[in-house]
């Protein structure tokens, strides 16, 4: 009887040690992947916020300089959209930076899981909150461009840059459509290849920790 109990204790302790070693390996791999992803998120957030600030300045100039009413209206819509983008990425950056390493491993994993779930939703829904509004405001901007002579407007730089003819407008809209589709595709790829695998790692580590208790 005693011999069998000792064997059971030995087998259970061996399994526990094996789970512990496996968990440690998973945690090390996870830390490396998570650090890389968080670094990419931080760079992306800063890049998007900076681009949005620049966009606000550009479209503020357009709203002041361009005389066409519909295009002016689209500029104000674009400025509002840029402000919303800044808000979204500031929220992302804030969440990405709010770490407390003094917390137990389980709580850290829960926090990182919430962070990644937020990023997954952000990437997968980019077509709705990022691409869609931007395409609409740019579409209105282009359609609203008229004949400069009707408004006695002369600005050689703007006239050379803006698509004022019908063919130029159609070509620009089609080009923007392809670019925005590419943006959606890139975000979907990032969600599937970078975020989802780490989420699965977290769930696996959480399962291992539960089994070791």
PDB file of C-alpha atoms in Angstrom:
ATOM      1  CA  UNK A   1       0.000   0.000   0.000  1.00  0.00           C
ATOM      2  CA  UNK A   2       2.725   2.443   0.993  1.00  0.00           C
ATOM      3  CA  UNK A   3       4.760   1.511  -2.061  1.00  0.00           C
ATOM      4  CA  UNK A   4       1.817   2.268  -4.376  1.00  0.00           C
ATOM      5  CA  UNK A   5       1.236   5.639  -2.689  1.00  0.00           C
ATOM      6  CA  UNK A   6       4.900   6.539  -3.151  1.00  0.00           C
ATOM      7  CA  UNK A   7       4.671   5.610  -6.836  1.00  0.00           C
ATOM      8  CA  UNK A   8       1.589   7.804  -7.232  1.00  0.00           C
ATOM      9  CA  UNK A   9       3.299  10.736  -5.516  1.00  0.00           C
ATOM     10  CA  UNK A  10       6.376  10.260  -7.735  1.00  0.00           C
ATOM     11  CA  UNK A  11       4.288  10.094 -10.921  1.00  0.00           C
ATOM     12  CA  UNK A  12       2.267  13.162  -9.962  1.00  0.00           C
ATOM     13  CA  UNK A  13       5.383  15.147  -9.056  1.00  0.00           C
ATOM     14  CA  UNK A  14       7.008  14.148 -12.362  1.00  0.00           C
ATOM     15  CA  UNK A  15       3.962  15.336 -14.287  1.00  0.00           C
ATOM     16  CA  UNK A  16       3.890  18.586 -12.324  1.00  0.00           C
ATOM     17  CA  UNK A  17       7.583  19.199 -13.010  1.00  0.00           C
ATOM     18  CA  UNK A  18       7.083  18.468 -16.692  1.00  0.00           C
ATOM     19  CA  UNK A  19       4.154  20.901 -16.871  1.00  0.00           C
ATOM     20  CA  UNK A  20       6.224  23.509 -15.043  1.00  0.00           C
ATOM     21  CA  UNK A  21       9.125  23.156 -17.503  1.00  0.00           C
ATOM     22  CA  UNK A  22       6.760  23.308 -20.463  1.00  0.00           C
ATOM     23  CA  UNK A  23       5.056  26.392 -19.001  1.00  0.00           C
ATOM     24  CA  UNK A  24       8.393  28.145 -18.456  1.00  0.00           C
ATOM     25  CA  UNK A  25       9.359  27.488 -22.079  1.00  0.00           C
ATOM     26  CA  UNK A  26       6.024  28.808 -23.337  1.00  0.00           C
ATOM     27  CA  UNK A  27       6.305  31.925 -21.158  1.00  0.00           C
ATOM     28  CA  UNK A  28       9.793  32.689 -22.508  1.00  0.00           C
ATOM     29  CA  UNK A  29       8.630  32.313 -26.116  1.00  0.00           C
ATOM     30  CA  UNK A  30       5.547  34.376 -25.374  1.00  0.00           C
ATOM     31  CA  UNK A  31       7.548  37.202 -23.763  1.00  0.00           C
ATOM     32  CA  UNK A  32       9.750  37.509 -26.858  1.00  0.00           C
ATOM     33  CA  UNK A  33       6.801  37.554 -29.273  1.00  0.00           C
ATOM     34  CA  UNK A  34       4.775  39.898 -27.077  1.00  0.00           C
ATOM     35  CA  UNK A  35       7.650  42.372 -26.761  1.00  0.00           C
ATOM     36  CA  UNK A  36       8.036  42.487 -30.548  1.00  0.00           C
ATOM     37  CA  UNK A  37       4.316  42.963 -31.127  1.00  0.00           C
ATOM     38  CA  UNK A  38       4.042  45.698 -28.500  1.00  0.00           C
ATOM     39  CA  UNK A  39       6.987  47.489 -30.094  1.00  0.00           C
ATOM     40  CA  UNK A  40       5.255  47.342 -33.490  1.00  0.00           C
ATOM     41  CA  UNK A  41       1.995  48.593 -31.958  1.00  0.00           C
ATOM     42  CA  UNK A  42       3.806  51.496 -30.306  1.00  0.00           C
ATOM     43  CA  UNK A  43       5.528  52.509 -33.556  1.00  0.00           C
ATOM     44  CA  UNK A  44       2.274  52.218 -35.510  1.00  0.00           C
ATOM     45  CA  UNK A  45       0.360  54.336 -32.980  1.00  0.00           C
ATOM     46  CA  UNK A  46       2.989  57.085 -33.037  1.00  0.00           C
ATOM     47  CA  UNK A  47       3.134  56.967 -36.855  1.00  0.00           C
ATOM     48  CA  UNK A  48      -0.648  57.195 -37.247  1.00  0.00           C
ATOM     49  CA  UNK A  49      -0.996  59.998 -34.688  1.00  0.00           C
ATOM     50  CA  UNK A  50       1.789  61.988 -36.364  1.00  0.00           C
ATOM     51  CA  UNK A  51       0.257  61.441 -39.821  1.00  0.00           C
ATOM     52  CA  UNK A  52      -3.142  62.553 -38.517  1.00  0.00           C
ATOM     53  CA  UNK A  53      -1.724  65.759 -37.034  1.00  0.00           C
ATOM     54  CA  UNK A  54      -0.081  66.470 -40.401  1.00  0.00           C
ATOM     55  CA  UNK A  55      -3.390  65.646 -42.131  1.00  0.00           C
ATOM     56  CA  UNK A  56      -5.249  68.157 -39.951  1.00  0.00           C
ATOM     57  CA  UNK A  57      -2.762  70.867 -40.947  1.00  0.00           C
ATOM     58  CA  UNK A  58      -3.009  70.020 -44.669  1.00  0.00           C
ATOM     59  CA  UNK A  59      -6.802  69.906 -44.763  1.00  0.00           C
ATOM     60  CA  UNK A  60      -7.047  73.075 -42.674  1.00  0.00           C
ATOM     61  CA  UNK A  61      -5.005  74.773 -45.392  1.00  0.00           C
ATOM     62  CA  UNK A  62      -7.216  73.256 -48.098  1.00  0.00           C
ATOM     63  CA  UNK A  63     -10.366  74.406 -46.269  1.00  0.00           C
ATOM     64  CA  UNK A  64      -8.954  77.940 -46.182  1.00  0.00           C
ATOM     65  CA  UNK A  65      -7.506  78.036 -49.680  1.00  0.00           C
ATOM     66  CA  UNK A  66      -9.904  76.026 -51.883  1.00  0.00           C
ATOM     67  CA  UNK A  67     -13.065  77.966 -52.809  1.00  0.00           C
ATOM     68  CA  UNK A  68     -15.340  75.045 -53.794  1.00  0.00           C
ATOM     69  CA  UNK A  69     -18.115  74.658 -51.128  1.00  0.00           C
ATOM     70  CA  UNK A  70     -18.447  70.846 -51.287  1.00  0.00           C
ATOM     71  CA  UNK A  71     -14.689  70.394 -51.110  1.00  0.00           C
ATOM     72  CA  UNK A  72     -14.507  72.809 -48.159  1.00  0.00           C
ATOM     73  CA  UNK A  73     -17.168  70.734 -46.385  1.00  0.00           C
ATOM     74  CA  UNK A  74     -15.211  67.519 -47.014  1.00  0.00           C
ATOM     75  CA  UNK A  75     -12.105  69.184 -45.519  1.00  0.00           C
ATOM     76  CA  UNK A  76     -13.945  69.804 -42.265  1.00  0.00           C
ATOM     77  CA  UNK A  77     -15.152  66.177 -42.289  1.00  0.00           C
ATOM     78  CA  UNK A  78     -11.561  65.022 -42.844  1.00  0.00           C
ATOM     79  CA  UNK A  79     -10.338  67.122 -39.919  1.00  0.00           C
ATOM     80  CA  UNK A  80     -12.967  65.501 -37.681  1.00  0.00           C
ATOM     81  CA  UNK A  81     -11.920  62.077 -38.961  1.00  0.00           C
ATOM     82  CA  UNK A  82      -8.242  62.783 -38.240  1.00  0.00           C
ATOM     83  CA  UNK A  83      -9.191  63.867 -34.707  1.00  0.00           C
ATOM     84  CA  UNK A  84     -11.062  60.576 -34.246  1.00  0.00           C
ATOM     85  CA  UNK A  85      -8.063  58.593 -35.544  1.00  0.00           C
ATOM     86  CA  UNK A  86      -5.809  60.380 -33.056  1.00  0.00           C
ATOM     87  CA  UNK A  87      -8.242  59.448 -30.274  1.00  0.00           C
ATOM     88  CA  UNK A  88      -8.333  55.779 -31.337  1.00  0.00           C
ATOM     89  CA  UNK A  89      -4.569  55.397 -31.511  1.00  0.00           C
ATOM     90  CA  UNK A  90      -4.015  57.337 -28.284  1.00  0.00           C
ATOM     91  CA  UNK A  91      -6.338  54.829 -26.606  1.00  0.00           C
ATOM     92  CA  UNK A  92      -4.364  52.000 -28.174  1.00  0.00           C
ATOM     93  CA  UNK A  93      -1.039  53.475 -27.061  1.00  0.00           C
ATOM     94  CA  UNK A  94      -2.355  54.111 -23.550  1.00  0.00           C
ATOM     95  CA  UNK A  95      -3.522  50.526 -23.194  1.00  0.00           C
ATOM     96  CA  UNK A  96      -0.297  49.197 -24.686  1.00  0.00           C
ATOM     97  CA  UNK A  97       1.776  51.172 -22.162  1.00  0.00           C
ATOM     98  CA  UNK A  98      -0.237  50.376 -19.028  1.00  0.00           C
ATOM     99  CA  UNK A  99       1.694  47.435 -17.632  1.00  0.00           C
ATOM    100  CA  UNK A 100       2.271  46.420 -14.031  1.00  0.00           C
ATOM    101  CA  UNK A 101       5.086  43.865 -13.866  1.00  0.00           C
ATOM    102  CA  UNK A 102       4.587  43.424 -10.126  1.00  0.00           C
ATOM    103  CA  UNK A 103       1.307  41.608 -10.751  1.00  0.00           C
ATOM    104  CA  UNK A 104       1.206  37.797 -10.625  1.00  0.00           C
ATOM    105  CA  UNK A 105       1.767  35.996 -13.913  1.00  0.00           C
ATOM    106  CA  UNK A 106      -1.901  35.057 -14.292  1.00  0.00           C
ATOM    107  CA  UNK A 107      -3.025  38.671 -13.963  1.00  0.00           C
ATOM    108  CA  UNK A 108      -0.338  39.867 -16.396  1.00  0.00           C
ATOM    109  CA  UNK A 109      -1.519  37.282 -18.909  1.00  0.00           C
ATOM    110  CA  UNK A 110      -5.125  38.445 -18.493  1.00  0.00           C
ATOM    111  CA  UNK A 111      -4.095  42.052 -19.093  1.00  0.00           C
ATOM    112  CA  UNK A 112      -2.049  41.178 -22.178  1.00  0.00           C
ATOM    113  CA  UNK A 113      -4.897  39.065 -23.494  1.00  0.00           C
ATOM    114  CA  UNK A 114      -7.247  42.052 -23.191  1.00  0.00           C
ATOM    115  CA  UNK A 115      -4.685  44.221 -24.975  1.00  0.00           C
ATOM    116  CA  UNK A 116      -4.380  41.771 -27.861  1.00  0.00           C
ATOM    117  CA  UNK A 117      -8.136  41.313 -28.109  1.00  0.00           C
ATOM    118  CA  UNK A 118      -8.455  45.094 -28.418  1.00  0.00           C
ATOM    119  CA  UNK A 119      -5.789  45.145 -31.148  1.00  0.00           C
ATOM    120  CA  UNK A 120      -7.467  42.248 -32.946  1.00  0.00           C
ATOM    121  CA  UNK A 121     -10.765  44.128 -32.988  1.00  0.00           C
ATOM    122  CA  UNK A 122      -8.992  47.325 -34.082  1.00  0.00           C
ATOM    123  CA  UNK A 123      -7.315  45.573 -37.031  1.00  0.00           C
ATOM    124  CA  UNK A 124     -10.302  43.522 -38.168  1.00  0.00           C
ATOM    125  CA  UNK A 125     -12.658  46.513 -38.051  1.00  0.00           C
ATOM    126  CA  UNK A 126     -10.261  48.931 -39.809  1.00  0.00           C
ATOM    127  CA  UNK A 127     -12.464  48.833 -42.905  1.00  0.00           C
ATOM    128  CA  UNK A 128     -15.328  50.399 -40.934  1.00  0.00           C
ATOM    129  CA  UNK A 129     -13.721  53.018 -38.695  1.00  0.00           C
ATOM    130  CA  UNK A 130     -10.512  53.798 -40.648  1.00  0.00           C
ATOM    131  CA  UNK A 131     -10.849  53.067 -44.359  1.00  0.00           C
ATOM    132  CA  UNK A 132     -14.559  53.737 -44.885  1.00  0.00           C
ATOM    133  CA  UNK A 133     -14.755  57.300 -43.471  1.00  0.00           C
ATOM    134  CA  UNK A 134     -11.465  58.281 -45.098  1.00  0.00           C
ATOM    135  CA  UNK A 135     -12.558  57.056 -48.526  1.00  0.00           C
ATOM    136  CA  UNK A 136     -15.918  58.840 -48.224  1.00  0.00           C
ATOM    137  CA  UNK A 137     -14.369  62.178 -47.226  1.00  0.00           C
ATOM    138  CA  UNK A 138     -11.777  61.919 -50.010  1.00  0.00           C
ATOM    139  CA  UNK A 139     -14.491  60.977 -52.504  1.00  0.00           C
ATOM    140  CA  UNK A 140     -16.518  64.078 -51.540  1.00  0.00           C
ATOM    141  CA  UNK A 141     -13.350  66.173 -51.708  1.00  0.00           C
ATOM    142  CA  UNK A 142     -12.596  65.044 -55.267  1.00  0.00           C
ATOM    143  CA  UNK A 143     -16.183  65.251 -56.545  1.00  0.00           C
ATOM    144  CA  UNK A 144     -16.504  68.762 -55.107  1.00  0.00           C
ATOM    145  CA  UNK A 145     -13.562  70.138 -57.075  1.00  0.00           C
ATOM    146  CA  UNK A 146     -14.801  72.567 -59.715  1.00  0.00           C
ATOM    147  CA  UNK A 147     -13.473  74.923 -62.321  1.00  0.00           C
ATOM    148  CA  UNK A 148     -11.043  77.420 -60.744  1.00  0.00           C
ATOM    149  CA  UNK A 149     -12.033  80.173 -63.207  1.00  0.00           C
ATOM    150  CA  UNK A 150     -15.643  80.074 -61.958  1.00  0.00           C
ATOM    151  CA  UNK A 151     -14.358  81.298 -58.609  1.00  0.00           C
ATOM    152  CA  UNK A 152     -11.511  83.474 -59.904  1.00  0.00           C
ATOM    153  CA  UNK A 153      -9.173  81.169 -58.036  1.00  0.00           C
ATOM    154  CA  UNK A 154      -5.527  80.886 -58.985  1.00  0.00           C
ATOM    155  CA  UNK A 155      -3.087  78.675 -57.153  1.00  0.00           C
ATOM    156  CA  UNK A 156      -0.616  76.981 -59.470  1.00  0.00           C
ATOM    157  CA  UNK A 157       0.630  74.492 -56.871  1.00  0.00           C
ATOM    158  CA  UNK A 158      -2.877  73.341 -55.899  1.00  0.00           C
ATOM    159  CA  UNK A 159      -4.030  73.273 -59.517  1.00  0.00           C
ATOM    160  CA  UNK A 160      -1.097  71.042 -60.463  1.00  0.00           C
ATOM    161  CA  UNK A 161      -1.708  68.665 -57.549  1.00  0.00           C
ATOM    162  CA  UNK A 162      -5.518  68.446 -57.513  1.00  0.00           C
ATOM    163  CA  UNK A 163      -7.490  66.252 -59.966  1.00  0.00           C
ATOM    164  CA  UNK A 164      -9.623  68.968 -61.597  1.00  0.00           C
ATOM    165  CA  UNK A 165     -10.605  67.147 -64.816  1.00  0.00           C
ATOM    166  CA  UNK A 166     -13.138  64.315 -65.013  1.00  0.00           C
ATOM    167  CA  UNK A 167     -10.536  61.761 -66.115  1.00  0.00           C
ATOM    168  CA  UNK A 168      -8.197  62.809 -63.321  1.00  0.00           C
ATOM    169  CA  UNK A 169     -11.018  62.511 -60.784  1.00  0.00           C
ATOM    170  CA  UNK A 170     -12.010  59.022 -61.953  1.00  0.00           C
ATOM    171  CA  UNK A 171      -8.403  57.839 -61.985  1.00  0.00           C
ATOM    172  CA  UNK A 172      -7.741  59.238 -58.521  1.00  0.00           C
ATOM    173  CA  UNK A 173     -10.873  57.643 -57.036  1.00  0.00           C
ATOM    174  CA  UNK A 174     -10.012  54.252 -58.547  1.00  0.00           C
ATOM    175  CA  UNK A 175      -6.433  54.557 -57.293  1.00  0.00           C
ATOM    176  CA  UNK A 176      -7.650  55.430 -53.790  1.00  0.00           C
ATOM    177  CA  UNK A 177     -10.010  52.444 -53.893  1.00  0.00           C
ATOM    178  CA  UNK A 178      -7.115  50.061 -54.568  1.00  0.00           C
ATOM    179  CA  UNK A 179      -4.982  51.688 -51.860  1.00  0.00           C
ATOM    180  CA  UNK A 180      -7.750  51.398 -49.260  1.00  0.00           C
ATOM    181  CA  UNK A 181      -8.428  47.778 -50.186  1.00  0.00           C
ATOM    182  CA  UNK A 182      -4.718  47.130 -49.661  1.00  0.00           C
ATOM    183  CA  UNK A 183      -4.921  48.794 -46.232  1.00  0.00           C
ATOM    184  CA  UNK A 184      -7.798  46.498 -45.234  1.00  0.00           C
ATOM    185  CA  UNK A 185      -5.895  43.444 -46.493  1.00  0.00           C
ATOM    186  CA  UNK A 186      -2.701  44.413 -44.606  1.00  0.00           C
ATOM    187  CA  UNK A 187      -4.658  44.893 -41.377  1.00  0.00           C
ATOM    188  CA  UNK A 188      -6.375  41.513 -41.792  1.00  0.00           C
ATOM    189  CA  UNK A 189      -2.998  39.834 -42.391  1.00  0.00           C
ATOM    190  CA  UNK A 190      -1.515  41.500 -39.296  1.00  0.00           C
ATOM    191  CA  UNK A 191      -4.459  40.334 -37.202  1.00  0.00           C
ATOM    192  CA  UNK A 192      -4.200  36.754 -38.432  1.00  0.00           C
ATOM    193  CA  UNK A 193      -0.422  36.297 -38.488  1.00  0.00           C
ATOM    194  CA  UNK A 194       0.778  38.465 -35.600  1.00  0.00           C
ATOM    195  CA  UNK A 195      -1.996  38.883 -33.043  1.00  0.00           C
ATOM    196  CA  UNK A 196      -4.011  35.657 -33.182  1.00  0.00           C
ATOM    197  CA  UNK A 197      -1.011  33.296 -32.680  1.00  0.00           C
ATOM    198  CA  UNK A 198       0.034  35.156 -29.512  1.00  0.00           C
ATOM    199  CA  UNK A 199      -3.518  35.035 -28.210  1.00  0.00           C
ATOM    200  CA  UNK A 200      -3.406  31.261 -28.666  1.00  0.00           C
ATOM    201  CA  UNK A 201      -0.093  31.179 -26.764  1.00  0.00           C
ATOM    202  CA  UNK A 202      -1.679  33.049 -23.868  1.00  0.00           C
ATOM    203  CA  UNK A 203      -4.596  30.624 -23.741  1.00  0.00           C
ATOM    204  CA  UNK A 204      -2.174  27.673 -23.800  1.00  0.00           C
ATOM    205  CA  UNK A 205      -0.091  29.131 -20.944  1.00  0.00           C
ATOM    206  CA  UNK A 206      -3.238  29.826 -18.934  1.00  0.00           C
ATOM    207  CA  UNK A 207      -4.326  26.235 -19.465  1.00  0.00           C
ATOM    208  CA  UNK A 208      -0.903  24.933 -18.365  1.00  0.00           C
ATOM    209  CA  UNK A 209      -1.005  27.098 -15.233  1.00  0.00           C
ATOM    210  CA  UNK A 210      -4.442  25.795 -14.375  1.00  0.00           C
ATOM    211  CA  UNK A 211      -3.261  22.202 -14.851  1.00  0.00           C
ATOM    212  CA  UNK A 212      -0.265  22.748 -12.579  1.00  0.00           C
ATOM    213  CA  UNK A 213      -2.488  23.867  -9.675  1.00  0.00           C
TER     214      UNK A 213
END
